[in-house]
Amino acid sequence: GAGVSQTPSNKVTEKGKYVELRCDPISGHTALYWYRQSLGQGPEFLIYFQGTGAADDSGLPNDRFFAVRPEGSVSTLKIQRTERGDSAVYLCASSLTSFDEQFFGPGTRLTVL
Amino acid sequence: AQKVTQAQTEISVVEKEDVTLDCVYETRDTTYYLFWYKQPPSGELVFLIRRNSFDEQNEISGRYSWNFQKSTSSFNFTITASQVVDSAVYFCALSRGNAGNMLTFGGGTRLMVKP
């Protein structure tokens, strides 16, 4: 079946702009995660959804970052007033239940000029 | 706090050599999970294995094997008879035993297998 998909694959924006990154989890997966991976580093957790609700958002770096999952499937990560330090690959993962292993999408490479 | 350390940032081997990637973790939990993921040049993280803290049996899957030792807080990964297609960045990760807990990743080990 189809894996986790993320759009766009690349996003270039200017400092101060607003961006939205989309994640389509594997069909039927109830848990969804967002991570951020800077160059040469391991992914870092941002937020976890169980169904429609954000069960853990402790990894969001500040209030410019927000994520939603209104119908318990697709999720959107929103970044306001982007800064150059936000440049990274944003990874989405899903799992069948919150007890299962996570499967990752290809990521969205965000570049803030 | 949880922490994963992959001391080897880069390893280079010649095809058919065996190679071991080290992973050391820190956690105060008695129940936890350990993972290995592969990130090829395409960028997508590929799940390889998950082990829980109560299962210290070594596991073998084809050319891959994993050695989990609680006494040294290590979860090492060995590739036997390496191939060029094994070239990738490999990440070790740790999660708490509770539902939905996020993964804490190590910094990764870049493996280069030369023909």
PDB file of C-alpha atoms in Angstrom:
ATOM      1  CA  GLY A   1       0.000   0.000   0.000  1.00  0.00           C
ATOM      2  CA  ALA A   2       0.934   3.657  -0.160  1.00  0.00           C
ATOM      3  CA  GLY A   3       3.365   4.993   2.378  1.00  0.00           C
ATOM      4  CA  VAL A   4       3.414   8.325   4.163  1.00  0.00           C
ATOM      5  CA  SER A   5       3.402  11.185   1.692  1.00  0.00           C
ATOM      6  CA  GLN A   6       4.436  14.780   2.245  1.00  0.00           C
ATOM      7  CA  THR A   7       3.930  17.863   0.148  1.00  0.00           C
ATOM      8  CA  PRO A   8       5.628  19.879  -1.063  1.00  0.00           C
ATOM      9  CA  SER A   9       8.917  18.028  -1.332  1.00  0.00           C
ATOM     10  CA  ASN A  10      10.750  21.339  -1.370  1.00  0.00           C
ATOM     11  CA  LYS A  11       9.696  24.761  -0.176  1.00  0.00           C
ATOM     12  CA  VAL A  12      11.705  27.950  -0.508  1.00  0.00           C
ATOM     13  CA  THR A  13      10.391  31.003   1.258  1.00  0.00           C
ATOM     14  CA  GLU A  14      11.561  34.365   2.463  1.00  0.00           C
ATOM     15  CA  LYS A  15      12.181  35.327   6.039  1.00  0.00           C
ATOM     16  CA  GLY A  16       8.983  36.460   7.712  1.00  0.00           C
ATOM     17  CA  LYS A  17       6.613  34.519   5.463  1.00  0.00           C
ATOM     18  CA  TYR A  18       4.053  31.913   6.492  1.00  0.00           C
ATOM     19  CA  VAL A  19       4.332  28.297   5.308  1.00  0.00           C
ATOM     20  CA  GLU A  20       2.211  25.169   5.502  1.00  0.00           C
ATOM     21  CA  LEU A  21       3.584  21.650   5.179  1.00  0.00           C
ATOM     22  CA  ARG A  22       1.240  18.743   4.573  1.00  0.00           C
ATOM     23  CA  CYS A  23       1.409  15.107   5.643  1.00  0.00           C
ATOM     24  CA  ASP A  24      -0.770  12.219   4.449  1.00  0.00           C
ATOM     25  CA  PRO A  25      -0.279   9.244   6.779  1.00  0.00           C
ATOM     26  CA  ILE A  26      -0.644   5.606   5.865  1.00  0.00           C
ATOM     27  CA  SER A  27      -4.332   4.791   5.599  1.00  0.00           C
ATOM     28  CA  GLY A  28      -5.734   3.560   8.892  1.00  0.00           C
ATOM     29  CA  HIS A  29      -2.850   4.829  11.014  1.00  0.00           C
ATOM     30  CA  THR A  30      -4.171   6.623  14.060  1.00  0.00           C
ATOM     31  CA  ALA A  31      -0.939   8.135  15.364  1.00  0.00           C
ATOM     32  CA  LEU A  32       0.951  10.847  13.500  1.00  0.00           C
ATOM     33  CA  TYR A  33       4.247  12.526  14.361  1.00  0.00           C
ATOM     34  CA  TRP A  34       6.228  15.508  13.114  1.00  0.00           C
ATOM     35  CA  TYR A  35      10.010  15.700  13.392  1.00  0.00           C
ATOM     36  CA  ARG A  36      12.596  18.197  12.174  1.00  0.00           C
ATOM     37  CA  GLN A  37      15.994  17.179  10.854  1.00  0.00           C
ATOM     38  CA  SER A  38      18.777  19.700  10.500  1.00  0.00           C
ATOM     39  CA  LEU A  39      21.732  18.965   8.254  1.00  0.00           C
ATOM     40  CA  GLY A  40      24.003  16.286   9.658  1.00  0.00           C
ATOM     41  CA  GLN A  41      21.820  15.577  12.669  1.00  0.00           C
ATOM     42  CA  GLY A  42      19.221  13.085  13.760  1.00  0.00           C
ATOM     43  CA  PRO A  43      15.539  13.977  13.608  1.00  0.00           C
ATOM     44  CA  GLU A  44      14.090  15.879  16.556  1.00  0.00           C
ATOM     45  CA  PHE A  45      10.532  15.432  17.750  1.00  0.00           C
ATOM     46  CA  LEU A  46       8.073  18.265  17.323  1.00  0.00           C
ATOM     47  CA  ILE A  47       4.514  17.041  17.956  1.00  0.00           C
ATOM     48  CA  TYR A  48       2.429  13.860  18.161  1.00  0.00           C
ATOM     49  CA  PHE A  49      -1.252  13.383  17.319  1.00  0.00           C
ATOM     50  CA  GLN A  50      -3.487  10.578  18.448  1.00  0.00           C
ATOM     51  CA  GLY A  51      -6.576  10.910  16.269  1.00  0.00           C
ATOM     52  CA  THR A  52      -7.477  14.563  15.940  1.00  0.00           C
ATOM     53  CA  GLY A  53      -5.879  15.793  19.117  1.00  0.00           C
ATOM     54  CA  ALA A  54      -2.299  16.835  19.780  1.00  0.00           C
ATOM     55  CA  ALA A  55      -1.293  14.425  22.542  1.00  0.00           C
ATOM     56  CA  ASP A  56       2.207  15.830  22.966  1.00  0.00           C
ATOM     57  CA  ASP A  57       3.455  19.122  21.529  1.00  0.00           C
ATOM     58  CA  SER A  58       6.450  19.456  23.822  1.00  0.00           C
ATOM     59  CA  GLY A  59       8.890  19.536  20.918  1.00  0.00           C
ATOM     60  CA  LEU A  60       7.503  22.611  19.192  1.00  0.00           C
ATOM     61  CA  PRO A  61      10.291  25.200  19.502  1.00  0.00           C
ATOM     62  CA  ASN A  62       8.058  28.263  20.007  1.00  0.00           C
ATOM     63  CA  ASP A  63       4.607  29.627  19.318  1.00  0.00           C
ATOM     64  CA  ARG A  64       5.389  30.300  15.663  1.00  0.00           C
ATOM     65  CA  PHE A  65       4.907  26.591  15.092  1.00  0.00           C
ATOM     66  CA  PHE A  66       1.463  25.023  15.076  1.00  0.00           C
ATOM     67  CA  ALA A  67       0.016  21.790  13.705  1.00  0.00           C
ATOM     68  CA  VAL A  68      -3.476  20.475  13.109  1.00  0.00           C
ATOM     69  CA  ARG A  69      -5.109  17.200  12.170  1.00  0.00           C
ATOM     70  CA  PRO A  70      -8.798  18.115  11.951  1.00  0.00           C
ATOM     71  CA  GLU A  71     -10.199  14.821  10.676  1.00  0.00           C
ATOM     72  CA  GLY A  72      -7.706  12.434  12.191  1.00  0.00           C
ATOM     73  CA  SER A  73      -5.932  11.745   8.912  1.00  0.00           C
ATOM     74  CA  VAL A  74      -4.068  14.494   7.025  1.00  0.00           C
ATOM     75  CA  SER A  75      -1.992  16.853   9.137  1.00  0.00           C
ATOM     76  CA  THR A  76      -0.646  20.313   8.402  1.00  0.00           C
ATOM     77  CA  LEU A  77       2.359  21.864  10.109  1.00  0.00           C
ATOM     78  CA  LYS A  78       2.164  25.655  10.042  1.00  0.00           C
ATOM     79  CA  ILE A  79       5.059  28.004  10.606  1.00  0.00           C
ATOM     80  CA  GLN A  80       4.476  31.724  11.020  1.00  0.00           C
ATOM     81  CA  ARG A  81       7.040  34.481  10.516  1.00  0.00           C
ATOM     82  CA  THR A  82       9.652  32.051   9.291  1.00  0.00           C
ATOM     83  CA  GLU A  83      13.270  32.572  10.291  1.00  0.00           C
ATOM     84  CA  ARG A  84      16.445  31.358   8.625  1.00  0.00           C
ATOM     85  CA  GLY A  85      16.965  28.968  11.527  1.00  0.00           C
ATOM     86  CA  ASP A  86      13.759  27.159  10.568  1.00  0.00           C
ATOM     87  CA  SER A  87      15.508  25.777   7.490  1.00  0.00           C
ATOM     88  CA  ALA A  88      15.535  21.987   7.808  1.00  0.00           C
ATOM     89  CA  VAL A  89      13.853  18.850   6.535  1.00  0.00           C
ATOM     90  CA  TYR A  90      10.481  18.358   8.173  1.00  0.00           C
ATOM     91  CA  LEU A  91       9.586  14.697   8.517  1.00  0.00           C
ATOM     92  CA  CYS A  92       6.203  13.172   9.160  1.00  0.00           C
ATOM     93  CA  ALA A  93       5.679   9.667  10.495  1.00  0.00           C
ATOM     94  CA  SER A  94       2.637   7.551  11.236  1.00  0.00           C
ATOM     95  CA  SER A  95       1.953   4.367  13.135  1.00  0.00           C
ATOM     96  CA  LEU A  96      -0.994   1.997  13.217  1.00  0.00           C
ATOM     97  CA  THR A  97      -1.546   2.681  16.881  1.00  0.00           C
ATOM     98  CA  SER A  98       0.468   4.693  19.345  1.00  0.00           C
ATOM     99  CA  PHE A  99       2.161   1.463  20.473  1.00  0.00           C
ATOM    100  CA  ASP A 100       3.506   0.539  17.042  1.00  0.00           C
ATOM    101  CA  GLU A 101       6.632   1.430  15.111  1.00  0.00           C
ATOM    102  CA  GLN A 102       6.660   4.650  13.124  1.00  0.00           C
ATOM    103  CA  PHE A 103       6.948   4.812   9.343  1.00  0.00           C
ATOM    104  CA  PHE A 104       8.374   7.968   7.865  1.00  0.00           C
ATOM    105  CA  GLY A 105       7.560  10.018   4.813  1.00  0.00           C
ATOM    106  CA  PRO A 106      10.170  11.479   2.431  1.00  0.00           C
ATOM    107  CA  GLY A 107      10.135  14.855   4.168  1.00  0.00           C
ATOM    108  CA  THR A 108       9.729  18.462   3.091  1.00  0.00           C
ATOM    109  CA  ARG A 109      12.940  20.424   2.702  1.00  0.00           C
ATOM    110  CA  LEU A 110      12.243  23.969   3.891  1.00  0.00           C
ATOM    111  CA  THR A 111      14.679  26.716   2.984  1.00  0.00           C
ATOM    112  CA  VAL A 112      14.178  30.173   4.451  1.00  0.00           C
ATOM    113  CA  LEU A 113      16.142  32.850   2.619  1.00  0.00           C
TER     114      LEU A 113
ATOM    115  CA  ALA B   1      15.907  12.581  30.092  1.00  0.00           C
ATOM    116  CA  GLN B   2      16.693  10.184  27.313  1.00  0.00           C
ATOM    117  CA  LYS B   3      19.809  10.281  25.200  1.00  0.00           C
ATOM    118  CA  VAL B   4      21.244   8.225  22.339  1.00  0.00           C
ATOM    119  CA  THR B   5      24.898   8.390  21.373  1.00  0.00           C
ATOM    120  CA  GLN B   6      26.346   7.109  18.127  1.00  0.00           C
ATOM    121  CA  ALA B   7      30.028   7.795  18.549  1.00  0.00           C
ATOM    122  CA  GLN B   8      30.985   6.828  14.997  1.00  0.00           C
ATOM    123  CA  THR B   9      30.035   9.709  12.739  1.00  0.00           C
ATOM    124  CA  GLU B  10      31.403   8.087   9.606  1.00  0.00           C
ATOM    125  CA  ILE B  11      32.626   4.605   8.677  1.00  0.00           C
ATOM    126  CA  SER B  12      34.133   3.536   5.389  1.00  0.00           C
ATOM    127  CA  VAL B  13      34.514  -0.133   4.430  1.00  0.00           C
ATOM    128  CA  VAL B  14      35.183  -2.125   1.314  1.00  0.00           C
ATOM    129  CA  GLU B  15      32.439  -4.325  -0.050  1.00  0.00           C
ATOM    130  CA  LYS B  16      32.116  -7.731   1.632  1.00  0.00           C
ATOM    131  CA  GLU B  17      33.630  -6.518   4.885  1.00  0.00           C
ATOM    132  CA  ASP B  18      31.607  -6.861   8.079  1.00  0.00           C
ATOM    133  CA  VAL B  19      30.840  -3.635   9.912  1.00  0.00           C
ATOM    134  CA  THR B  20      29.364  -2.855  13.332  1.00  0.00           C
ATOM    135  CA  LEU B  21      27.583   0.379  14.138  1.00  0.00           C
ATOM    136  CA  ASP B  22      27.600   1.291  17.807  1.00  0.00           C
ATOM    137  CA  CYS B  23      24.706   2.726  19.798  1.00  0.00           C
ATOM    138  CA  VAL B  24      24.715   3.635  23.476  1.00  0.00           C
ATOM    139  CA  TYR B  25      21.625   4.944  25.194  1.00  0.00           C
ATOM    140  CA  GLU B  26      20.625   6.566  28.468  1.00  0.00           C
ATOM    141  CA  THR B  27      17.229   6.320  30.095  1.00  0.00           C
ATOM    142  CA  ARG B  28      15.761   6.118  33.567  1.00  0.00           C
ATOM    143  CA  ASP B  29      12.803   4.078  32.375  1.00  0.00           C
ATOM    144  CA  THR B  30      12.617   0.368  33.025  1.00  0.00           C
ATOM    145  CA  THR B  31      10.385  -0.128  30.000  1.00  0.00           C
ATOM    146  CA  TYR B  32      11.565   1.324  26.723  1.00  0.00           C
ATOM    147  CA  TYR B  33      12.040   0.513  23.055  1.00  0.00           C
ATOM    148  CA  LEU B  34      15.125   0.666  20.866  1.00  0.00           C
ATOM    149  CA  PHE B  35      15.110   1.143  17.105  1.00  0.00           C
ATOM    150  CA  TRP B  36      17.364   1.290  14.088  1.00  0.00           C
ATOM    151  CA  TYR B  37      16.465   3.270  10.986  1.00  0.00           C
ATOM    152  CA  LYS B  38      18.295   3.555   7.663  1.00  0.00           C
ATOM    153  CA  GLN B  39      18.374   6.826   5.724  1.00  0.00           C
ATOM    154  CA  PRO B  40      19.647   6.260   2.164  1.00  0.00           C
ATOM    155  CA  PRO B  41      20.683   9.166  -0.074  1.00  0.00           C
ATOM    156  CA  SER B  42      17.055   9.541  -1.154  1.00  0.00           C
ATOM    157  CA  GLY B  43      16.366  10.809   2.359  1.00  0.00           C
ATOM    158  CA  GLU B  44      13.475   8.640   3.509  1.00  0.00           C
ATOM    159  CA  LEU B  45      13.954   6.938   6.871  1.00  0.00           C
ATOM    160  CA  VAL B  46      13.448   3.191   6.594  1.00  0.00           C
ATOM    161  CA  PHE B  47      12.465   1.214   9.683  1.00  0.00           C
ATOM    162  CA  LEU B  48      14.781  -1.737  10.360  1.00  0.00           C
ATOM    163  CA  ILE B  49      14.036  -3.085  13.815  1.00  0.00           C
ATOM    164  CA  ARG B  50      12.352  -2.436  17.150  1.00  0.00           C
ATOM    165  CA  ARG B  51      13.281  -4.180  20.400  1.00  0.00           C
ATOM    166  CA  ASN B  52      11.733  -3.781  23.824  1.00  0.00           C
ATOM    167  CA  SER B  53      13.772  -3.522  26.978  1.00  0.00           C
ATOM    168  CA  PHE B  54      12.677  -6.934  28.244  1.00  0.00           C
ATOM    169  CA  ASP B  55      13.915  -8.823  25.229  1.00  0.00           C
ATOM    170  CA  GLU B  56      17.680  -9.108  25.174  1.00  0.00           C
ATOM    171  CA  GLN B  57      17.806 -11.852  22.606  1.00  0.00           C
ATOM    172  CA  ASN B  58      20.008 -11.031  19.676  1.00  0.00           C
ATOM    173  CA  GLU B  59      18.238 -10.875  16.361  1.00  0.00           C
ATOM    174  CA  ILE B  60      19.372 -11.782  12.878  1.00  0.00           C
ATOM    175  CA  SER B  61      17.663 -10.831   9.654  1.00  0.00           C
ATOM    176  CA  GLY B  62      19.594 -11.852   6.582  1.00  0.00           C
ATOM    177  CA  ARG B  63      22.897  -9.961   6.628  1.00  0.00           C
ATOM    178  CA  TYR B  64      21.751  -7.765   9.516  1.00  0.00           C
ATOM    179  CA  SER B  65      22.104  -8.615  13.186  1.00  0.00           C
ATOM    180  CA  TRP B  66      21.528  -6.690  16.386  1.00  0.00           C
ATOM    181  CA  ASN B  67      23.169  -7.124  19.777  1.00  0.00           C
ATOM    182  CA  PHE B  68      21.229  -5.673  22.720  1.00  0.00           C
ATOM    183  CA  GLN B  69      23.090  -5.559  26.032  1.00  0.00           C
ATOM    184  CA  LYS B  70      21.302  -3.919  28.921  1.00  0.00           C
ATOM    185  CA  SER B  71      24.362  -4.182  31.152  1.00  0.00           C
ATOM    186  CA  THR B  72      26.236  -1.748  28.915  1.00  0.00           C
ATOM    187  CA  SER B  73      23.154   0.136  27.616  1.00  0.00           C
ATOM    188  CA  SER B  74      24.112  -0.709  24.078  1.00  0.00           C
ATOM    189  CA  PHE B  75      22.209  -1.778  20.991  1.00  0.00           C
ATOM    190  CA  ASN B  76      24.756  -2.422  18.274  1.00  0.00           C
ATOM    191  CA  PHE B  77      24.024  -3.217  14.656  1.00  0.00           C
ATOM    192  CA  THR B  78      26.196  -5.448  12.470  1.00  0.00           C
ATOM    193  CA  ILE B  79      26.062  -5.785   8.720  1.00  0.00           C
ATOM    194  CA  THR B  80      27.735  -8.927   7.433  1.00  0.00           C
ATOM    195  CA  ALA B  81      29.316  -8.981   3.982  1.00  0.00           C
ATOM    196  CA  SER B  82      28.480  -5.347   3.325  1.00  0.00           C
ATOM    197  CA  GLN B  83      27.284  -4.238  -0.093  1.00  0.00           C
ATOM    198  CA  VAL B  84      27.384  -0.889  -1.875  1.00  0.00           C
ATOM    199  CA  VAL B  85      23.599  -0.614  -1.419  1.00  0.00           C
ATOM    200  CA  ASP B  86      24.160  -0.554   2.338  1.00  0.00           C
ATOM    201  CA  SER B  87      25.671   2.919   1.998  1.00  0.00           C
ATOM    202  CA  ALA B  88      23.442   5.225   4.020  1.00  0.00           C
ATOM    203  CA  VAL B  89      23.149   7.052   7.300  1.00  0.00           C
ATOM    204  CA  TYR B  90      21.972   4.775  10.094  1.00  0.00           C
ATOM    205  CA  PHE B  91      20.136   6.100  13.122  1.00  0.00           C
ATOM    206  CA  CYS B  92      19.632   4.443  16.461  1.00  0.00           C
ATOM    207  CA  ALA B  93      16.606   5.681  18.410  1.00  0.00           C
ATOM    208  CA  LEU B  94      14.941   5.234  21.783  1.00  0.00           C
ATOM    209  CA  SER B  95      11.381   5.682  22.962  1.00  0.00           C
ATOM    210  CA  ARG B  96       9.727   5.346  26.327  1.00  0.00           C
ATOM    211  CA  GLY B  97       7.515   2.363  26.988  1.00  0.00           C
ATOM    212  CA  ASN B  98       4.332   4.414  27.033  1.00  0.00           C
ATOM    213  CA  ALA B  99       2.019   4.719  24.095  1.00  0.00           C
ATOM    214  CA  GLY B 100       2.800   7.285  21.463  1.00  0.00           C
ATOM    215  CA  ASN B 101       6.094   8.371  22.818  1.00  0.00           C
ATOM    216  CA  MET B 102       8.363  10.214  20.500  1.00  0.00           C
ATOM    217  CA  LEU B 103      11.619   8.821  19.248  1.00  0.00           C
ATOM    218  CA  THR B 104      14.873  10.228  20.553  1.00  0.00           C
ATOM    219  CA  PHE B 105      17.462   9.799  17.820  1.00  0.00           C
ATOM    220  CA  GLY B 106      21.205   9.580  17.920  1.00  0.00           C
ATOM    221  CA  GLY B 107      23.279  11.723  15.619  1.00  0.00           C
ATOM    222  CA  GLY B 108      23.600   8.977  13.039  1.00  0.00           C
ATOM    223  CA  THR B 109      26.493   7.045  11.506  1.00  0.00           C
ATOM    224  CA  ARG B 110      27.257   7.535   7.844  1.00  0.00           C
ATOM    225  CA  LEU B 111      28.318   4.219   6.320  1.00  0.00           C
ATOM    226  CA  MET B 112      30.144   4.240   3.019  1.00  0.00           C
ATOM    227  CA  VAL B 113      30.669   0.894   1.326  1.00  0.00           C
ATOM    228  CA  LYS B 114      33.148   1.071  -1.510  1.00  0.00           C
ATOM    229  CA  PRO B 115      33.230  -1.463  -4.327  1.00  0.00           C
TER     230      PRO B 115
END
